[in-house]
Amino acid sequence: EVQLVETGGGLIQPGGSLRLSCAASGFTVSSNYLSWVRQAPGKGLEWVSVIYSGGYTFYADSVKGRFTISRDNSKNTLYLQMNSLRAEDTAMYYCARVSHSNYGRYYFDYWGQGTLVTVSS
Amino acid sequence: SYVLTQPPSVSVAPGQTARITCGGNNIGSKSVHWYQQKPGQAPVLVVYDDNDRPSGIPERLSGSNSGNTATLTISRVEAGDEADYYCQVWDSSNDHWVFGGGTKLTVL
């Protein structure tokens, strides 16, 4: 059974750093595309970042240069290092697996339950 | 960057048909995917590749995609269908994923 469990959220001051983790089970992170998606309180879904099986990474413009996605294959875990945090980064952060069986038909087939990040002084 | 536009809200009586639209420039050339999100829960994939359903999703939910509009259709709406619905595509020009703003479905 595929499972994704996020941890690492919390209250952090503006300008601070936080690292989120997403422990995966039921599949191998190194063979899959994995993403972070966030949702600000009362708002819609916003894609944040992706890491491809080959290691390529991409970021939304809103976080590029501040966030870094990575994975530890030995721990089967995905990470999101968040630096220079701003109030507008306050959100529930979900990790999600990307189904990529066919080129261009990329969607999120499994989601974690999310971890809440609050950026406030 | 690619933009998807959804109506903020759709209301429908039980047993009727709800249609939630997702507009985008030539969206018919892309694969569209839909998610259902209930309060306090993570999103759940309900339609992928325009009109396919994951196992466990009832046939009452279906999708279509042509021209500049994709549509999620929910037939014989039930109280349990009340949720936020999001459309999503992958933008090949920059390897970004794009979500619509979401539509709140209210069952009257």
PDB file of C-alpha atoms in Angstrom:
ATOM      1  CA  GLU A   1       0.000   0.000   0.000  1.00  0.00           C
ATOM      2  CA  VAL A   2       1.350   3.403  -1.003  1.00  0.00           C
ATOM      3  CA  GLN A   3       1.700   5.833   1.898  1.00  0.00           C
ATOM      4  CA  LEU A   4       3.215   9.285   2.257  1.00  0.00           C
ATOM      5  CA  VAL A   5       3.728  10.805   5.707  1.00  0.00           C
ATOM      6  CA  GLU A   6       4.895  14.403   6.069  1.00  0.00           C
ATOM      7  CA  THR A   7       6.619  15.807   9.150  1.00  0.00           C
ATOM      8  CA  GLY A   8       8.593  18.888  10.085  1.00  0.00           C
ATOM      9  CA  GLY A   9       6.022  21.643  10.002  1.00  0.00           C
ATOM     10  CA  GLY A  10       5.635  24.207  12.755  1.00  0.00           C
ATOM     11  CA  LEU A  11       5.793  27.867  13.710  1.00  0.00           C
ATOM     12  CA  ILE A  12       8.796  29.751  12.359  1.00  0.00           C
ATOM     13  CA  GLN A  13       9.736  33.411  12.313  1.00  0.00           C
ATOM     14  CA  PRO A  14      10.036  35.323   9.037  1.00  0.00           C
ATOM     15  CA  GLY A  15      13.475  34.858   7.545  1.00  0.00           C
ATOM     16  CA  GLY A  16      13.895  31.499   9.232  1.00  0.00           C
ATOM     17  CA  SER A  17      14.466  28.026   7.800  1.00  0.00           C
ATOM     18  CA  LEU A  18      12.609  24.756   8.066  1.00  0.00           C
ATOM     19  CA  ARG A  19      13.029  21.301   6.546  1.00  0.00           C
ATOM     20  CA  LEU A  20      10.024  19.173   5.738  1.00  0.00           C
ATOM     21  CA  SER A  21      10.249  15.415   5.352  1.00  0.00           C
ATOM     22  CA  CYS A  22       7.984  12.973   3.554  1.00  0.00           C
ATOM     23  CA  ALA A  23       8.482   9.307   4.364  1.00  0.00           C
ATOM     24  CA  ALA A  24       7.308   7.057   1.564  1.00  0.00           C
ATOM     25  CA  SER A  25       6.276   3.421   1.726  1.00  0.00           C
ATOM     26  CA  GLY A  26       4.874   0.986  -0.786  1.00  0.00           C
ATOM     27  CA  PHE A  27       7.090   2.308  -3.585  1.00  0.00           C
ATOM     28  CA  THR A  28      10.644   3.506  -4.229  1.00  0.00           C
ATOM     29  CA  VAL A  29      11.247   7.248  -4.280  1.00  0.00           C
ATOM     30  CA  SER A  30      14.249   6.957  -6.566  1.00  0.00           C
ATOM     31  CA  SER A  31      12.114   5.465  -9.338  1.00  0.00           C
ATOM     32  CA  ASN A  32       9.348   8.019  -9.157  1.00  0.00           C
ATOM     33  CA  TYR A  33       8.567  11.685  -9.620  1.00  0.00           C
ATOM     34  CA  LEU A  34       7.663  13.369  -6.339  1.00  0.00           C
ATOM     35  CA  SER A  35       6.269  16.824  -5.678  1.00  0.00           C
ATOM     36  CA  TRP A  36       5.381  19.272  -2.965  1.00  0.00           C
ATOM     37  CA  VAL A  37       2.050  21.068  -3.190  1.00  0.00           C
ATOM     38  CA  ARG A  38       0.907  23.689  -0.697  1.00  0.00           C
ATOM     39  CA  GLN A  39      -2.374  25.261   0.322  1.00  0.00           C
ATOM     40  CA  ALA A  40      -2.585  28.527   2.199  1.00  0.00           C
ATOM     41  CA  PRO A  41      -5.409  28.751   4.754  1.00  0.00           C
ATOM     42  CA  GLY A  42      -8.724  29.072   2.933  1.00  0.00           C
ATOM     43  CA  LYS A  43      -7.022  29.151  -0.461  1.00  0.00           C
ATOM     44  CA  GLY A  44      -6.484  26.822  -3.383  1.00  0.00           C
ATOM     45  CA  LEU A  45      -3.758  24.347  -4.261  1.00  0.00           C
ATOM     46  CA  GLU A  46      -0.378  25.651  -5.400  1.00  0.00           C
ATOM     47  CA  TRP A  47       2.314  23.449  -6.896  1.00  0.00           C
ATOM     48  CA  VAL A  48       5.714  24.100  -5.269  1.00  0.00           C
ATOM     49  CA  SER A  49       8.378  21.761  -6.607  1.00  0.00           C
ATOM     50  CA  VAL A  50       9.138  18.428  -8.250  1.00  0.00           C
ATOM     51  CA  ILE A  51      12.057  16.015  -8.330  1.00  0.00           C
ATOM     52  CA  TYR A  52      12.225  13.592 -11.232  1.00  0.00           C
ATOM     53  CA  SER A  53      13.555  10.062 -10.982  1.00  0.00           C
ATOM     54  CA  GLY A  54      16.671  11.225 -12.811  1.00  0.00           C
ATOM     55  CA  GLY A  55      17.238  13.891 -10.183  1.00  0.00           C
ATOM     56  CA  TYR A  56      16.153  16.935 -12.170  1.00  0.00           C
ATOM     57  CA  THR A  57      14.309  19.501 -10.081  1.00  0.00           C
ATOM     58  CA  PHE A  58      11.894  22.326 -10.884  1.00  0.00           C
ATOM     59  CA  TYR A  59      10.337  25.031  -8.743  1.00  0.00           C
ATOM     60  CA  ALA A  60       7.440  27.453  -8.799  1.00  0.00           C
ATOM     61  CA  ASP A  61       8.588  31.029  -9.338  1.00  0.00           C
ATOM     62  CA  SER A  62       7.300  31.948  -5.874  1.00  0.00           C
ATOM     63  CA  VAL A  63       9.857  29.704  -4.143  1.00  0.00           C
ATOM     64  CA  LYS A  64      12.725  29.456  -6.621  1.00  0.00           C
ATOM     65  CA  GLY A  65      16.022  30.319  -4.995  1.00  0.00           C
ATOM     66  CA  ARG A  66      14.634  29.838  -1.485  1.00  0.00           C
ATOM     67  CA  PHE A  67      13.378  26.236  -1.432  1.00  0.00           C
ATOM     68  CA  THR A  68      15.303  23.070  -2.311  1.00  0.00           C
ATOM     69  CA  ILE A  69      13.752  19.684  -2.988  1.00  0.00           C
ATOM     70  CA  SER A  70      15.814  16.543  -2.441  1.00  0.00           C
ATOM     71  CA  ARG A  71      15.509  12.895  -1.554  1.00  0.00           C
ATOM     72  CA  ASP A  72      17.384  10.237   0.402  1.00  0.00           C
ATOM     73  CA  ASN A  73      17.049   6.972  -1.447  1.00  0.00           C
ATOM     74  CA  SER A  74      18.404   4.953   1.487  1.00  0.00           C
ATOM     75  CA  LYS A  75      15.641   6.315   3.712  1.00  0.00           C
ATOM     76  CA  ASN A  76      13.022   6.378   0.933  1.00  0.00           C
ATOM     77  CA  THR A  77      12.260   9.935   1.992  1.00  0.00           C
ATOM     78  CA  LEU A  78      11.574  13.220   0.213  1.00  0.00           C
ATOM     79  CA  TYR A  79      12.608  16.588   1.656  1.00  0.00           C
ATOM     80  CA  LEU A  80      11.863  20.253   1.194  1.00  0.00           C
ATOM     81  CA  GLN A  81      14.412  22.683   2.609  1.00  0.00           C
ATOM     82  CA  MET A  82      12.762  26.066   3.023  1.00  0.00           C
ATOM     83  CA  ASN A  83      14.930  29.134   3.607  1.00  0.00           C
ATOM     84  CA  SER A  84      14.184  32.849   3.894  1.00  0.00           C
ATOM     85  CA  LEU A  85      10.618  32.067   4.863  1.00  0.00           C
ATOM     86  CA  ARG A  86       7.937  34.708   4.430  1.00  0.00           C
ATOM     87  CA  ALA A  87       4.459  35.136   5.861  1.00  0.00           C
ATOM     88  CA  GLU A  88       3.019  34.177   2.464  1.00  0.00           C
ATOM     89  CA  ASP A  89       4.679  30.753   2.757  1.00  0.00           C
ATOM     90  CA  THR A  90       2.221  29.905   5.531  1.00  0.00           C
ATOM     91  CA  ALA A  91       0.343  26.851   4.293  1.00  0.00           C
ATOM     92  CA  MET A  92      -0.353  23.171   4.586  1.00  0.00           C
ATOM     93  CA  TYR A  93       2.386  21.391   2.668  1.00  0.00           C
ATOM     94  CA  TYR A  94       1.528  18.121   0.972  1.00  0.00           C
ATOM     95  CA  CYS A  95       3.902  15.696  -0.684  1.00  0.00           C
ATOM     96  CA  ALA A  96       2.461  13.835  -3.615  1.00  0.00           C
ATOM     97  CA  ARG A  97       3.563  11.137  -6.013  1.00  0.00           C
ATOM     98  CA  VAL A  98       3.362  11.967  -9.690  1.00  0.00           C
ATOM     99  CA  SER A  99       1.972   9.379 -12.051  1.00  0.00           C
ATOM    100  CA  HIS A 100       4.081   9.623 -15.206  1.00  0.00           C
ATOM    101  CA  SER A 101       3.360   6.500 -17.211  1.00  0.00           C
ATOM    102  CA  ASN A 102       2.766   8.531 -20.349  1.00  0.00           C
ATOM    103  CA  TYR A 103       4.639  11.670 -21.364  1.00  0.00           C
ATOM    104  CA  GLY A 104       2.623  14.775 -20.609  1.00  0.00           C
ATOM    105  CA  ARG A 105      -0.050  12.934 -18.681  1.00  0.00           C
ATOM    106  CA  TYR A 106       1.341  13.841 -15.273  1.00  0.00           C
ATOM    107  CA  TYR A 107      -0.928  13.897 -12.277  1.00  0.00           C
ATOM    108  CA  PHE A 108      -0.793  13.309  -8.524  1.00  0.00           C
ATOM    109  CA  ASP A 109      -2.050   9.826  -7.736  1.00  0.00           C
ATOM    110  CA  TYR A 110      -1.150   9.674  -4.039  1.00  0.00           C
ATOM    111  CA  TRP A 111      -1.028  12.421  -1.437  1.00  0.00           C
ATOM    112  CA  GLY A 112       0.122  12.645   2.148  1.00  0.00           C
ATOM    113  CA  GLN A 113      -2.017  14.208   4.854  1.00  0.00           C
ATOM    114  CA  GLY A 114       0.114  17.331   4.976  1.00  0.00           C
ATOM    115  CA  THR A 115       2.175  19.252   7.501  1.00  0.00           C
ATOM    116  CA  LEU A 116       1.332  22.808   8.527  1.00  0.00           C
ATOM    117  CA  VAL A 117       3.914  25.576   8.258  1.00  0.00           C
ATOM    118  CA  THR A 118       3.157  28.890   9.921  1.00  0.00           C
ATOM    119  CA  VAL A 119       5.488  31.821   9.335  1.00  0.00           C
ATOM    120  CA  SER A 120       4.853  34.523  11.904  1.00  0.00           C
ATOM    121  CA  SER A 121       6.649  36.658  14.438  1.00  0.00           C
TER     122      SER A 121
ATOM    123  CA  SER B   1       2.737  30.803 -17.580  1.00  0.00           C
ATOM    124  CA  TYR B   2      -0.347  28.723 -18.211  1.00  0.00           C
ATOM    125  CA  VAL B   3      -3.538  29.729 -16.397  1.00  0.00           C
ATOM    126  CA  LEU B   4      -6.588  27.637 -15.528  1.00  0.00           C
ATOM    127  CA  THR B   5      -9.867  29.354 -14.663  1.00  0.00           C
ATOM    128  CA  GLN B   6     -12.649  27.754 -12.631  1.00  0.00           C
ATOM    129  CA  PRO B   7     -15.902  29.235 -11.305  1.00  0.00           C
ATOM    130  CA  PRO B   8     -15.617  29.832  -7.546  1.00  0.00           C
ATOM    131  CA  SER B   9     -18.845  28.024  -6.790  1.00  0.00           C
ATOM    132  CA  VAL B  10     -21.475  25.721  -8.244  1.00  0.00           C
ATOM    133  CA  SER B  11     -24.737  24.794  -6.530  1.00  0.00           C
ATOM    134  CA  VAL B  12     -26.996  21.891  -7.389  1.00  0.00           C
ATOM    135  CA  ALA B  13     -29.915  20.030  -5.849  1.00  0.00           C
ATOM    136  CA  PRO B  14     -29.554  16.372  -4.876  1.00  0.00           C
ATOM    137  CA  GLY B  15     -30.161  14.039  -7.783  1.00  0.00           C
ATOM    138  CA  GLN B  16     -29.351  16.691 -10.376  1.00  0.00           C
ATOM    139  CA  THR B  17     -26.234  17.045 -12.532  1.00  0.00           C
ATOM    140  CA  ALA B  18     -23.347  19.344 -11.629  1.00  0.00           C
ATOM    141  CA  ARG B  19     -20.928  20.614 -14.223  1.00  0.00           C
ATOM    142  CA  ILE B  20     -17.669  22.260 -13.161  1.00  0.00           C
ATOM    143  CA  THR B  21     -15.681  23.942 -15.885  1.00  0.00           C
ATOM    144  CA  CYS B  22     -11.965  24.575 -16.229  1.00  0.00           C
ATOM    145  CA  GLY B  23     -10.880  27.077 -18.844  1.00  0.00           C
ATOM    146  CA  GLY B  24      -7.458  27.396 -20.407  1.00  0.00           C
ATOM    147  CA  ASN B  25      -5.894  28.405 -23.708  1.00  0.00           C
ATOM    148  CA  ASN B  26      -6.280  25.406 -26.033  1.00  0.00           C
ATOM    149  CA  ILE B  27      -6.705  23.171 -22.983  1.00  0.00           C
ATOM    150  CA  GLY B  28      -8.066  20.485 -25.317  1.00  0.00           C
ATOM    151  CA  SER B  29      -4.475  19.799 -26.367  1.00  0.00           C
ATOM    152  CA  LYS B  30      -3.500  18.943 -22.809  1.00  0.00           C
ATOM    153  CA  SER B  31      -4.418  16.163 -20.394  1.00  0.00           C
ATOM    154  CA  VAL B  32      -6.626  17.431 -17.595  1.00  0.00           C
ATOM    155  CA  HIS B  33      -6.919  15.906 -14.162  1.00  0.00           C
ATOM    156  CA  TRP B  34      -9.419  16.580 -11.372  1.00  0.00           C
ATOM    157  CA  TYR B  35      -9.171  16.398  -7.592  1.00  0.00           C
ATOM    158  CA  GLN B  36     -11.801  16.419  -4.883  1.00  0.00           C
ATOM    159  CA  GLN B  37     -10.963  17.933  -1.510  1.00  0.00           C
ATOM    160  CA  LYS B  38     -13.229  17.787   1.523  1.00  0.00           C
ATOM    161  CA  PRO B  39     -12.666  20.032   4.559  1.00  0.00           C
ATOM    162  CA  GLY B  40      -9.632  19.046   6.604  1.00  0.00           C
ATOM    163  CA  GLN B  41      -8.586  16.349   4.153  1.00  0.00           C
ATOM    164  CA  ALA B  42      -5.943  15.945   1.493  1.00  0.00           C
ATOM    165  CA  PRO B  43      -7.011  16.135  -2.155  1.00  0.00           C
ATOM    166  CA  VAL B  44      -8.105  12.930  -3.850  1.00  0.00           C
ATOM    167  CA  LEU B  45      -7.730  12.220  -7.565  1.00  0.00           C
ATOM    168  CA  VAL B  46     -11.169  11.622  -9.090  1.00  0.00           C
ATOM    169  CA  VAL B  47     -10.553  11.928 -12.844  1.00  0.00           C
ATOM    170  CA  TYR B  48      -7.288  11.659 -14.794  1.00  0.00           C
ATOM    171  CA  ASP B  49      -6.345  11.939 -18.448  1.00  0.00           C
ATOM    172  CA  ASP B  50      -9.476  13.956 -19.200  1.00  0.00           C
ATOM    173  CA  ASN B  51     -12.023  11.209 -18.559  1.00  0.00           C
ATOM    174  CA  ASP B  52     -10.570   8.191 -16.748  1.00  0.00           C
ATOM    175  CA  ARG B  53     -11.419   7.297 -13.161  1.00  0.00           C
ATOM    176  CA  PRO B  54      -9.171   5.722 -10.533  1.00  0.00           C
ATOM    177  CA  SER B  55     -10.497   2.577  -8.953  1.00  0.00           C
ATOM    178  CA  GLY B  56     -13.094   3.313  -6.324  1.00  0.00           C
ATOM    179  CA  ILE B  57     -14.379   6.496  -7.940  1.00  0.00           C
ATOM    180  CA  PRO B  58     -18.054   6.123  -8.952  1.00  0.00           C
ATOM    181  CA  GLU B  59     -19.098   6.258 -12.585  1.00  0.00           C
ATOM    182  CA  ARG B  60     -21.267   9.257 -11.720  1.00  0.00           C
ATOM    183  CA  LEU B  61     -18.101  11.352 -12.049  1.00  0.00           C
ATOM    184  CA  SER B  62     -16.875  11.901 -15.583  1.00  0.00           C
ATOM    185  CA  GLY B  63     -14.761  14.348 -17.519  1.00  0.00           C
ATOM    186  CA  SER B  64     -14.493  15.875 -20.951  1.00  0.00           C
ATOM    187  CA  ASN B  65     -12.032  18.205 -22.616  1.00  0.00           C
ATOM    188  CA  SER B  66     -12.214  20.121 -25.871  1.00  0.00           C
ATOM    189  CA  GLY B  67     -11.196  23.479 -27.226  1.00  0.00           C
ATOM    190  CA  ASN B  68     -10.655  25.927 -24.395  1.00  0.00           C
ATOM    191  CA  THR B  69     -12.761  24.164 -21.765  1.00  0.00           C
ATOM    192  CA  ALA B  70     -12.548  20.986 -19.707  1.00  0.00           C
ATOM    193  CA  THR B  71     -15.543  19.875 -17.691  1.00  0.00           C
ATOM    194  CA  LEU B  72     -16.051  17.650 -14.682  1.00  0.00           C
ATOM    195  CA  THR B  73     -19.593  16.267 -14.641  1.00  0.00           C
ATOM    196  CA  ILE B  74     -21.152  14.780 -11.539  1.00  0.00           C
ATOM    197  CA  SER B  75     -24.440  12.991 -12.240  1.00  0.00           C
ATOM    198  CA  ARG B  76     -27.077  12.192  -9.628  1.00  0.00           C
ATOM    199  CA  VAL B  77     -25.389  14.451  -7.123  1.00  0.00           C
ATOM    200  CA  GLU B  78     -25.347  13.292  -3.519  1.00  0.00           C
ATOM    201  CA  ALA B  79     -24.719  15.171  -0.290  1.00  0.00           C
ATOM    202  CA  GLY B  80     -21.346  13.424  -0.040  1.00  0.00           C
ATOM    203  CA  ASP B  81     -20.188  15.102  -3.248  1.00  0.00           C
ATOM    204  CA  GLU B  82     -20.073  18.464  -1.507  1.00  0.00           C
ATOM    205  CA  ALA B  83     -16.418  19.482  -1.684  1.00  0.00           C
ATOM    206  CA  ASP B  84     -13.877  21.668  -3.444  1.00  0.00           C
ATOM    207  CA  TYR B  85     -12.836  20.496  -6.888  1.00  0.00           C
ATOM    208  CA  TYR B  86      -9.592  21.417  -8.653  1.00  0.00           C
ATOM    209  CA  CYS B  87      -8.485  20.898 -12.228  1.00  0.00           C
ATOM    210  CA  GLN B  88      -4.800  20.445 -13.048  1.00  0.00           C
ATOM    211  CA  VAL B  89      -2.535  20.214 -16.078  1.00  0.00           C
ATOM    212  CA  TRP B  90       1.191  19.864 -16.663  1.00  0.00           C
ATOM    213  CA  ASP B  91       2.821  22.755 -18.508  1.00  0.00           C
ATOM    214  CA  SER B  92       5.429  21.260 -20.805  1.00  0.00           C
ATOM    215  CA  SER B  93       6.947  24.659 -21.562  1.00  0.00           C
ATOM    216  CA  ASN B  94       8.507  24.879 -18.105  1.00  0.00           C
ATOM    217  CA  ASP B  95       7.895  21.536 -16.347  1.00  0.00           C
ATOM    218  CA  HIS B  96       5.431  23.145 -13.991  1.00  0.00           C
ATOM    219  CA  TRP B  97       2.176  21.793 -12.655  1.00  0.00           C
ATOM    220  CA  VAL B  98      -0.792  24.161 -12.763  1.00  0.00           C
ATOM    221  CA  PHE B  99      -3.988  24.078 -10.718  1.00  0.00           C
ATOM    222  CA  GLY B 100      -7.206  25.901 -11.299  1.00  0.00           C
ATOM    223  CA  GLY B 101      -8.398  28.137  -8.496  1.00  0.00           C
ATOM    224  CA  GLY B 102     -10.904  25.553  -7.313  1.00  0.00           C
ATOM    225  CA  THR B 103     -14.702  25.297  -7.328  1.00  0.00           C
ATOM    226  CA  LYS B 104     -16.793  24.804  -4.225  1.00  0.00           C
ATOM    227  CA  LEU B 105     -19.670  22.444  -4.982  1.00  0.00           C
ATOM    228  CA  THR B 106     -22.661  23.019  -2.733  1.00  0.00           C
ATOM    229  CA  VAL B 107     -25.466  20.482  -2.586  1.00  0.00           C
ATOM    230  CA  LEU B 108     -28.649  22.358  -1.819  1.00  0.00           C
TER     231      LEU B 108
END
